[in-house]
Amino acid sequence: MDDCQKMIAYWTKRLGGDFDPERLAQEYLYGGLLHVLAEQEAQAYANDQKCWMYYLDDPRVDAAQNLRSAGIEPTWREDVAYPTQ
């Protein structure tokens, strides 16, 4: 579980407020955020996402905490609510 949280912390730093742990890697490549990730990065993201989606109860809580500690408010998709502190 700690490894998954470290992965979330890494992607929080890499993607900033655009990071949503439930967003698929392809969305960072092709949907609205065109070319935010390179092809190899997208594959690494997809592999990491398998970890946090499987092992963490609510990856968005961890991501929101990481973003807020970095002074960034999460910018989830409008159709999805995110946790507040």
C-alpha positions as a Python dict, from the first residue, in 0.01 Angstrom:
ca = {
    (1, 'M'): (0, 0, 0),
    (2, 'D'): (283, 242, 81),
    (3, 'D'): (424, 187, -267),
    (4, 'C'): (89, 280, -419),
    (5, 'Q'): (77, 599, -213),
    (6, 'K'): (430, 684, -330),
    (7, 'M'): (315, 635, -688),
    (8, 'I'): (25, 871, -629),
    (9, 'A'): (267, 1125, -480),
    (10, 'Y'): (489, 1099, -788),
    (11, 'W'): (201, 1151, -1032),
    (12, 'T'): (69, 1436, -819),
    (13, 'K'): (403, 1612, -865),
    (14, 'R'): (419, 1522, -1235),
    (15, 'L'): (64, 1620, -1332),
    (16, 'G'): (-31, 1877, -1069),
    (17, 'G'): (-396, 1976, -1051),
    (18, 'D'): (-477, 1772, -1361),
    (19, 'F'): (-400, 1449, -1177),
    (20, 'D'): (-703, 1232, -1117),
    (21, 'P'): (-613, 878, -1003),
    (22, 'E'): (-923, 741, -1173),
    (23, 'R'): (-848, 900, -1510),
    (24, 'L'): (-704, 657, -1763),
    (25, 'A'): (-360, 710, -1913),
    (26, 'Q'): (-518, 743, -2259),
    (27, 'E'): (-710, 1047, -2139),
    (28, 'Y'): (-382, 1222, -2064),
    (29, 'L'): (-267, 1138, -2414),
    (30, 'Y'): (-578, 1198, -2620),
    (31, 'G'): (-862, 1346, -2418),
    (32, 'G'): (-866, 1716, -2349),
    (33, 'L'): (-512, 1707, -2207),
    (34, 'L'): (-348, 1623, -2537),
    (35, 'H'): (13, 1512, -2507),
    (36, 'V'): (53, 1579, -2135),
    (37, 'L'): (223, 1240, -2109),
    (38, 'A'): (461, 1082, -2354),
    (39, 'E'): (384, 729, -2471),
    (40, 'Q'): (629, 565, -2226),
    (41, 'E'): (506, 778, -1937),
    (42, 'A'): (149, 682, -2016),
    (43, 'Q'): (243, 315, -1992),
    (44, 'A'): (415, 373, -1657),
    (45, 'Y'): (108, 562, -1535),
    (46, 'A'): (-121, 276, -1643),
    (47, 'N'): (95, 25, -1455),
    (48, 'D'): (101, 239, -1141),
    (49, 'Q'): (-274, 296, -1162),
    (50, 'K'): (-332, -80, -1138),
    (51, 'C'): (-162, -69, -798),
    (52, 'W'): (-357, 217, -645),
    (53, 'M'): (-692, 113, -788),
    (54, 'Y'): (-649, -240, -651),
    (55, 'Y'): (-484, -179, -315),
    (56, 'L'): (-621, 156, -197),
    (57, 'D'): (-977, 194, -73),
    (58, 'D'): (-1013, 542, -221),
    (59, 'P'): (-719, 664, -431),
    (60, 'R'): (-883, 1005, -467),
    (61, 'V'): (-850, 1071, -96),
    (62, 'D'): (-475, 1009, -116),
    (63, 'A'): (-444, 1217, -432),
    (64, 'A'): (-649, 1505, -287),
    (65, 'Q'): (-431, 1510, 26),
    (66, 'N'): (-113, 1514, -184),
    (67, 'L'): (-246, 1792, -405),
    (68, 'R'): (-363, 2004, -114),
    (69, 'S'): (-31, 1962, 69),
    (70, 'A'): (132, 2099, -248),
    (71, 'G'): (-108, 2395, -241),
    (72, 'I'): (-311, 2270, -538),
    (73, 'E'): (-685, 2220, -540),
    (74, 'P'): (-791, 1901, -723),
    (75, 'T'): (-955, 1956, -1063),
    (76, 'W'): (-1149, 1635, -1105),
    (77, 'R'): (-1392, 1597, -1389),
    (78, 'E'): (-1712, 1786, -1318),
    (79, 'D'): (-1922, 1469, -1312),
    (80, 'V'): (-1722, 1326, -1020),
    (81, 'A'): (-1712, 1460, -665),
    (82, 'Y'): (-1386, 1466, -475),
    (83, 'P'): (-1329, 1439, -101),
    (84, 'T'): (-1287, 1744, 118),
    (85, 'Q'): (-1090, 1767, 439),
}
